[in-house]
Amino acid sequence: MSQSNDNNREQIRAERHQQRQQKLKAAVDAKIAEARDERGVLMVITGNGKGKSTAGFGTVARAVGHGKKAAVVQFIKGGWECGERNLLQQVGVPFVVMNTGFTWETQNREQDIAACEQTWLPAEQMLADPSIDLVLLDELTYMVAYHYLDVERVLTALKNRPKHQHVIITGRGCHRAIIELADTVSEVQSVKHAFEAGVKAQPGFDY
Ligand code: ATP
Ligand code: MG
């Protein structure tokens, strides 16, 4: 194979690449020009893979980094101290945790419902507070799936929230009505998880 043949081939590749990129840029520019609305986005991050809560907290960090006001409500009583909470409380992010009742190994339904109610009330207040730019409702999906919280109450609070307020809901098995109302829905799929290979949950990585 001669050197000049190689050079020719490389030149054709480069030209094709440039043409493709030009087309792509034109399509993206047209989409950007079309997207003019600025309003609060309801996002759902669901599915069985790892990365839902961390994506929610990543967006909270993003908001805080822009000087926005964010608030977090966690609908699961974790067995462990949550790293995000330690950090976000230092920068004045209101952070409510369901600290009684519900755990992954839930047993007492009545107690769980009471704990859910106690945790939902501050969430509802946040969803009515125009000074809050972003609300993260971490693991809310389970409250609806377990029928601890009526989906209509959740939908009403979401629909009536301030126009500019973003909301992120995380958790597996999100109710269809919430997915239908949402603007952005991502499903995190599990391809592999270290836990299945015997790696335990570690602070600073898993919580
Ligand atoms: P993360 O908080 O790491 O973003 P997540 O919010 O997507 O995870 P949850 O369903 O809330 O996942 O589970 C919380 C805990 O369970 C985390 O410690 C996480 O590492 C672990 N976990 C998440 N997905 C899986 C999975 N597919 N297999 C085993 N453990 C998982
Ligand atoms: Mg989670």
mmCIF file of C-alpha atoms and ligand atoms in Angstrom:
data_model
loop_
_atom_site.group_PDB
_atom_site.id
_atom_site.type_symbol
_atom_site.label_atom_id
_atom_site.label_comp_id
_atom_site.label_asym_id
_atom_site.label_seq_id
_atom_site.Cartn_x
_atom_site.Cartn_y
_atom_site.Cartn_z
ATOM 1 C CA MET A 1 0.000 0.000 0.000
ATOM 2 C CA SER A 2 1.546 3.306 -1.094
ATOM 3 C CA GLN A 3 1.871 6.327 1.131
ATOM 4 C CA SER A 4 -0.207 8.463 -1.269
ATOM 5 C CA ASN A 5 -3.125 5.962 -1.158
ATOM 6 C CA ASP A 6 -3.102 6.146 2.636
ATOM 7 C CA ASN A 7 -3.102 9.925 2.514
ATOM 8 C CA ASN A 8 -5.997 9.967 0.056
ATOM 9 C CA ARG A 9 -8.060 7.685 2.227
ATOM 10 C CA GLU A 10 -7.385 9.798 5.296
ATOM 11 C CA GLN A 11 -8.369 12.935 3.375
ATOM 12 C CA ILE A 12 -11.681 11.365 2.260
ATOM 13 C CA ARG A 13 -12.390 10.310 5.865
ATOM 14 C CA ALA A 14 -11.678 13.817 7.114
ATOM 15 C CA GLU A 15 -13.955 15.382 4.485
ATOM 16 C CA ARG A 16 -16.796 12.959 5.279
ATOM 17 C CA HIS A 17 -16.381 13.647 8.974
ATOM 18 C CA GLN A 18 -16.568 17.375 8.364
ATOM 19 C CA GLN A 19 -19.736 16.989 6.250
ATOM 20 C CA ARG A 20 -21.400 14.857 8.911
ATOM 21 C CA GLN A 21 -20.470 17.314 11.654
ATOM 22 C CA GLN A 22 -21.787 20.238 9.592
ATOM 23 C CA LYS A 23 -25.162 18.494 9.176
ATOM 24 C CA LEU A 24 -25.273 17.627 12.851
ATOM 25 C CA LYS A 25 -24.435 21.181 13.888
ATOM 26 C CA ALA A 26 -27.173 22.573 11.626
ATOM 27 C CA ALA A 27 -29.722 20.186 13.186
ATOM 28 C CA VAL A 28 -28.622 20.987 16.747
ATOM 29 C CA ASP A 29 -28.588 24.748 16.066
ATOM 30 C CA ALA A 30 -32.133 24.538 14.678
ATOM 31 C CA LYS A 31 -33.290 22.643 17.814
ATOM 32 C CA ILE A 32 -31.599 25.195 20.090
ATOM 33 C CA ALA A 33 -33.287 28.051 18.228
ATOM 34 C CA GLU A 34 -36.661 26.304 18.658
ATOM 35 C CA ALA A 35 -36.246 25.790 22.430
ATOM 36 C CA ARG A 36 -37.275 29.161 23.790
ATOM 37 C CA ASP A 37 -39.330 28.272 26.866
ATOM 38 C CA GLU A 38 -37.823 28.840 30.269
ATOM 39 C CA ARG A 39 -39.818 27.207 33.020
ATOM 40 C CA GLY A 40 -39.542 24.738 35.849
ATOM 41 C CA VAL A 41 -38.895 21.183 34.703
ATOM 42 C CA LEU A 42 -40.308 18.095 36.385
ATOM 43 C CA MET A 43 -37.799 15.302 36.081
ATOM 44 C CA VAL A 44 -38.190 11.652 37.046
ATOM 45 C CA ILE A 45 -35.156 9.409 37.451
ATOM 46 C CA THR A 46 -36.331 5.833 37.759
ATOM 47 C CA GLY A 47 -35.246 2.265 36.904
ATOM 48 C CA ASN A 48 -33.296 -0.457 38.668
ATOM 49 C CA GLY A 49 -29.741 0.696 37.984
ATOM 50 C CA LYS A 50 -27.474 2.656 40.297
ATOM 51 C CA GLY A 51 -27.249 6.407 39.800
ATOM 52 C CA LYS A 52 -30.721 7.843 40.440
ATOM 53 C CA SER A 53 -30.137 9.634 43.733
ATOM 54 C CA THR A 54 -26.623 10.674 42.775
ATOM 55 C CA ALA A 55 -27.996 12.259 39.588
ATOM 56 C CA GLY A 56 -30.549 14.129 41.695
ATOM 57 C CA PHE A 57 -27.873 15.335 44.096
ATOM 58 C CA GLY A 58 -25.623 16.252 41.194
ATOM 59 C CA THR A 59 -28.323 18.616 39.970
ATOM 60 C CA VAL A 60 -28.694 20.066 43.475
ATOM 61 C CA ALA A 61 -24.934 20.772 43.466
ATOM 62 C CA ARG A 62 -25.307 22.382 40.046
ATOM 63 C CA ALA A 63 -28.132 24.630 41.261
ATOM 64 C CA VAL A 64 -26.286 25.643 44.431
ATOM 65 C CA GLY A 65 -23.198 26.377 42.335
ATOM 66 C CA HIS A 66 -25.252 28.906 40.392
ATOM 67 C CA GLY A 67 -26.452 30.564 43.597
ATOM 68 C CA LYS A 68 -29.916 28.992 43.319
ATOM 69 C CA LYS A 69 -31.923 27.814 46.281
ATOM 70 C CA ALA A 70 -32.381 24.058 46.475
ATOM 71 C CA ALA A 71 -34.115 21.834 49.017
ATOM 72 C CA VAL A 72 -34.076 18.078 49.576
ATOM 73 C CA VAL A 73 -36.583 15.648 51.053
ATOM 74 C CA GLN A 74 -35.535 12.011 51.452
ATOM 75 C CA PHE A 75 -38.345 9.510 51.769
ATOM 76 C CA ILE A 76 -36.249 6.634 53.041
ATOM 77 C CA LYS A 77 -34.720 6.198 56.429
ATOM 78 C CA GLY A 78 -31.271 4.988 55.500
ATOM 79 C CA GLY A 79 -29.315 2.850 57.884
ATOM 80 C CA TRP A 80 -26.282 4.990 57.086
ATOM 81 C CA GLU A 81 -25.242 8.575 57.386
ATOM 82 C CA CYS A 82 -25.686 10.200 53.985
ATOM 83 C CA GLY A 83 -22.646 12.068 52.646
ATOM 84 C CA GLU A 84 -24.730 14.477 50.578
ATOM 85 C CA ARG A 85 -26.641 15.587 53.642
ATOM 86 C CA ASN A 86 -23.452 16.374 55.564
ATOM 87 C CA LEU A 87 -22.223 18.556 52.719
ATOM 88 C CA LEU A 88 -25.459 20.273 51.714
ATOM 89 C CA GLN A 89 -26.406 21.230 55.250
ATOM 90 C CA GLN A 90 -23.103 23.096 55.506
ATOM 91 C CA VAL A 91 -24.158 25.296 52.602
ATOM 92 C CA GLY A 92 -27.630 25.920 54.008
ATOM 93 C CA VAL A 93 -29.697 23.563 51.834
ATOM 94 C CA PRO A 94 -32.860 22.568 53.741
ATOM 95 C CA PHE A 95 -32.715 18.789 54.064
ATOM 96 C CA VAL A 96 -35.579 16.755 55.488
ATOM 97 C CA VAL A 97 -35.122 13.037 56.090
ATOM 98 C CA MET A 98 -37.820 10.577 56.948
ATOM 99 C CA ASN A 99 -36.288 9.647 60.260
ATOM 100 C CA THR A 100 -38.922 7.421 61.732
ATOM 101 C CA GLY A 101 -40.603 4.332 60.449
ATOM 102 C CA PHE A 102 -39.979 3.453 56.861
ATOM 103 C CA THR A 103 -36.876 1.520 55.950
ATOM 104 C CA TRP A 104 -36.198 -0.962 53.186
ATOM 105 C CA GLU A 105 -37.235 -3.650 55.677
ATOM 106 C CA THR A 106 -40.550 -2.006 56.448
ATOM 107 C CA GLN A 107 -42.769 -3.907 58.861
ATOM 108 C CA ASN A 108 -45.194 -1.598 60.584
ATOM 109 C CA ARG A 109 -47.524 -0.138 57.983
ATOM 110 C CA GLU A 110 -49.339 2.282 60.273
ATOM 111 C CA GLN A 111 -46.095 3.716 61.571
ATOM 112 C CA ASP A 112 -44.800 4.015 58.023
ATOM 113 C CA ILE A 113 -47.864 5.915 56.860
ATOM 114 C CA ALA A 114 -47.487 8.360 59.753
ATOM 115 C CA ALA A 115 -43.795 8.841 58.952
ATOM 116 C CA CYS A 116 -44.629 9.383 55.302
ATOM 117 C CA GLU A 117 -47.230 12.002 56.171
ATOM 118 C CA GLN A 118 -44.736 13.780 58.435
ATOM 119 C CA THR A 119 -42.210 13.877 55.625
ATOM 120 C CA TRP A 120 -44.653 14.817 52.873
ATOM 121 C CA LEU A 121 -45.858 17.942 54.701
ATOM 122 C CA PRO A 122 -42.524 19.825 54.442
ATOM 123 C CA ALA A 123 -42.239 18.604 50.838
ATOM 124 C CA GLU A 124 -45.634 20.122 50.093
ATOM 125 C CA GLN A 125 -44.504 23.400 51.664
ATOM 126 C CA MET A 126 -41.382 23.448 49.515
ATOM 127 C CA LEU A 127 -43.507 22.824 46.422
ATOM 128 C CA ALA A 128 -45.507 25.944 47.323
ATOM 129 C CA ASP A 129 -42.495 28.140 48.107
ATOM 130 C CA PRO A 130 -41.519 30.436 45.219
ATOM 131 C CA SER A 131 -38.134 31.175 46.832
ATOM 132 C CA ILE A 132 -37.037 27.574 46.149
ATOM 133 C CA ASP A 133 -35.661 26.941 42.648
ATOM 134 C CA LEU A 134 -35.122 23.188 42.858
ATOM 135 C CA VAL A 135 -36.728 20.506 45.026
ATOM 136 C CA LEU A 136 -35.287 16.996 45.134
ATOM 137 C CA LEU A 137 -37.822 14.395 46.301
ATOM 138 C CA ASP A 138 -35.470 11.454 46.733
ATOM 139 C CA GLU A 139 -37.124 7.993 46.811
ATOM 140 C CA LEU A 140 -40.626 9.481 46.668
ATOM 141 C CA THR A 141 -41.779 6.780 44.230
ATOM 142 C CA TYR A 142 -41.969 4.142 46.990
ATOM 143 C CA MET A 143 -44.425 6.210 49.048
ATOM 144 C CA VAL A 144 -46.843 6.155 46.135
ATOM 145 C CA ALA A 145 -46.129 2.526 45.187
ATOM 146 C CA TYR A 146 -46.811 1.364 48.765
ATOM 147 C CA HIS A 147 -49.997 3.491 48.881
ATOM 148 C CA TYR A 148 -48.653 5.479 51.822
ATOM 149 C CA LEU A 149 -49.223 8.651 49.861
ATOM 150 C CA ASP A 150 -52.107 9.309 47.491
ATOM 151 C CA VAL A 151 -50.795 9.966 43.984
ATOM 152 C CA GLU A 152 -53.440 12.687 43.507
ATOM 153 C CA ARG A 153 -51.924 14.712 46.341
ATOM 154 C CA VAL A 154 -48.528 14.466 44.729
ATOM 155 C CA LEU A 155 -49.891 15.441 41.310
ATOM 156 C CA THR A 156 -51.783 18.417 42.734
ATOM 157 C CA ALA A 157 -48.722 19.760 44.554
ATOM 158 C CA LEU A 158 -46.584 19.295 41.443
ATOM 159 C CA LYS A 159 -49.089 20.991 39.153
ATOM 160 C CA ASN A 160 -49.607 23.969 41.493
ATOM 161 C CA ARG A 161 -45.932 24.617 42.193
ATOM 162 C CA PRO A 162 -44.313 27.943 41.228
ATOM 163 C CA LYS A 163 -43.807 28.144 37.456
ATOM 164 C CA HIS A 164 -40.019 28.478 37.620
ATOM 165 C CA GLN A 165 -39.467 25.660 40.147
ATOM 166 C CA HIS A 166 -37.649 22.510 39.041
ATOM 167 C CA VAL A 167 -38.492 19.208 40.745
ATOM 168 C CA ILE A 168 -36.619 15.915 40.614
ATOM 169 C CA ILE A 169 -38.257 12.685 41.756
ATOM 170 C CA THR A 170 -36.125 9.576 42.149
ATOM 171 C CA GLY A 171 -36.846 5.932 42.897
ATOM 172 C CA ARG A 172 -37.750 2.676 41.225
ATOM 173 C CA GLY A 173 -41.187 1.883 39.826
ATOM 174 C CA CYS A 174 -42.456 5.433 39.379
ATOM 175 C CA HIS A 175 -46.260 5.744 39.102
ATOM 176 C CA ARG A 176 -47.442 6.200 35.511
ATOM 177 C CA ALA A 177 -49.377 9.372 36.273
ATOM 178 C CA ILE A 178 -46.202 11.068 37.568
ATOM 179 C CA ILE A 179 -44.280 9.914 34.503
ATOM 180 C CA GLU A 180 -47.015 11.324 32.279
ATOM 181 C CA LEU A 181 -46.887 14.688 34.048
ATOM 182 C CA ALA A 182 -43.086 14.863 33.963
ATOM 183 C CA ASP A 183 -41.146 16.806 31.312
ATOM 184 C CA THR A 184 -37.991 14.711 31.480
ATOM 185 C CA VAL A 185 -37.896 11.033 32.408
ATOM 186 C CA SER A 186 -34.747 8.934 32.572
ATOM 187 C CA GLU A 187 -34.635 5.253 33.303
ATOM 188 C CA VAL A 188 -31.361 4.003 34.738
ATOM 189 C CA GLN A 189 -30.796 0.450 33.627
ATOM 190 C CA SER A 190 -28.576 -1.943 35.557
ATOM 191 C CA VAL A 191 -25.946 -3.584 33.396
ATOM 192 C CA LYS A 192 -23.788 -4.702 36.350
ATOM 193 C CA HIS A 193 -23.554 -3.797 40.009
ATOM 194 C CA ALA A 194 -20.518 -4.376 42.190
ATOM 195 C CA PHE A 195 -22.784 -5.625 44.986
ATOM 196 C CA GLU A 196 -23.568 -8.718 42.914
ATOM 197 C CA ALA A 197 -19.840 -9.487 42.929
ATOM 198 C CA GLY A 198 -19.738 -9.235 46.719
ATOM 199 C CA VAL A 199 -18.595 -5.610 47.054
ATOM 200 C CA LYS A 200 -20.307 -3.969 50.009
ATOM 201 C CA ALA A 201 -21.865 -0.494 50.026
ATOM 202 C CA GLN A 202 -19.126 1.993 50.908
ATOM 203 C CA PRO A 203 -19.335 5.510 52.379
ATOM 204 C CA GLY A 204 -18.311 8.195 49.914
ATOM 205 C CA PHE A 205 -19.351 6.057 46.974
ATOM 206 C CA ASP A 206 -22.696 4.420 47.690
ATOM 207 C CA TYR A 207 -23.995 6.823 50.345
HETATM 208 P P1 ATP B 1 -27.282 5.951 44.160
HETATM 209 O O1 ATP B 1 -27.731 6.529 45.487
HETATM 210 O O2 ATP B 1 -25.956 5.303 44.285
HETATM 211 O O3 ATP B 1 -27.413 6.923 43.026
HETATM 212 P P2 ATP B 1 -29.770 4.804 43.384
HETATM 213 O O4 ATP B 1 -30.434 5.968 43.973
HETATM 214 O O5 ATP B 1 -29.866 4.639 41.897
HETATM 215 O O6 ATP B 1 -28.252 4.749 43.825
HETATM 216 P P3 ATP B 1 -31.367 3.101 45.089
HETATM 217 O O7 ATP B 1 -32.337 2.167 44.485
HETATM 218 O O8 ATP B 1 -31.864 4.329 45.746
HETATM 219 O O9 ATP B 1 -30.282 3.447 43.975
HETATM 220 O O10 ATP B 1 -30.483 2.247 46.070
HETATM 221 C C1 ATP B 1 -29.704 2.757 47.073
HETATM 222 C C2 ATP B 1 -28.547 1.851 47.395
HETATM 223 O O11 ATP B 1 -28.636 0.595 46.726
HETATM 224 C C3 ATP B 1 -27.197 2.431 46.942
HETATM 225 O O12 ATP B 1 -26.268 2.144 47.956
HETATM 226 C C4 ATP B 1 -26.853 1.703 45.695
HETATM 227 O O13 ATP B 1 -25.461 1.498 45.526
HETATM 228 C C5 ATP B 1 -27.547 0.388 45.866
HETATM 229 N N1 ATP B 1 -27.994 -0.070 44.540
HETATM 230 C C6 ATP B 1 -28.520 0.690 43.558
HETATM 231 N N2 ATP B 1 -28.799 -0.038 42.461
HETATM 232 C C7 ATP B 1 -28.417 -1.308 42.758
HETATM 233 C C8 ATP B 1 -28.417 -2.553 42.030
HETATM 234 N N3 ATP B 1 -28.847 -2.627 40.775
HETATM 235 N N4 ATP B 1 -27.942 -3.656 42.686
HETATM 236 C C9 ATP B 1 -27.510 -3.586 43.950
HETATM 237 N N5 ATP B 1 -27.484 -2.451 44.692
HETATM 238 C C10 ATP B 1 -27.925 -1.325 44.109
HETATM 239 MG MG MG B 2 -31.711 6.314 45.457
#
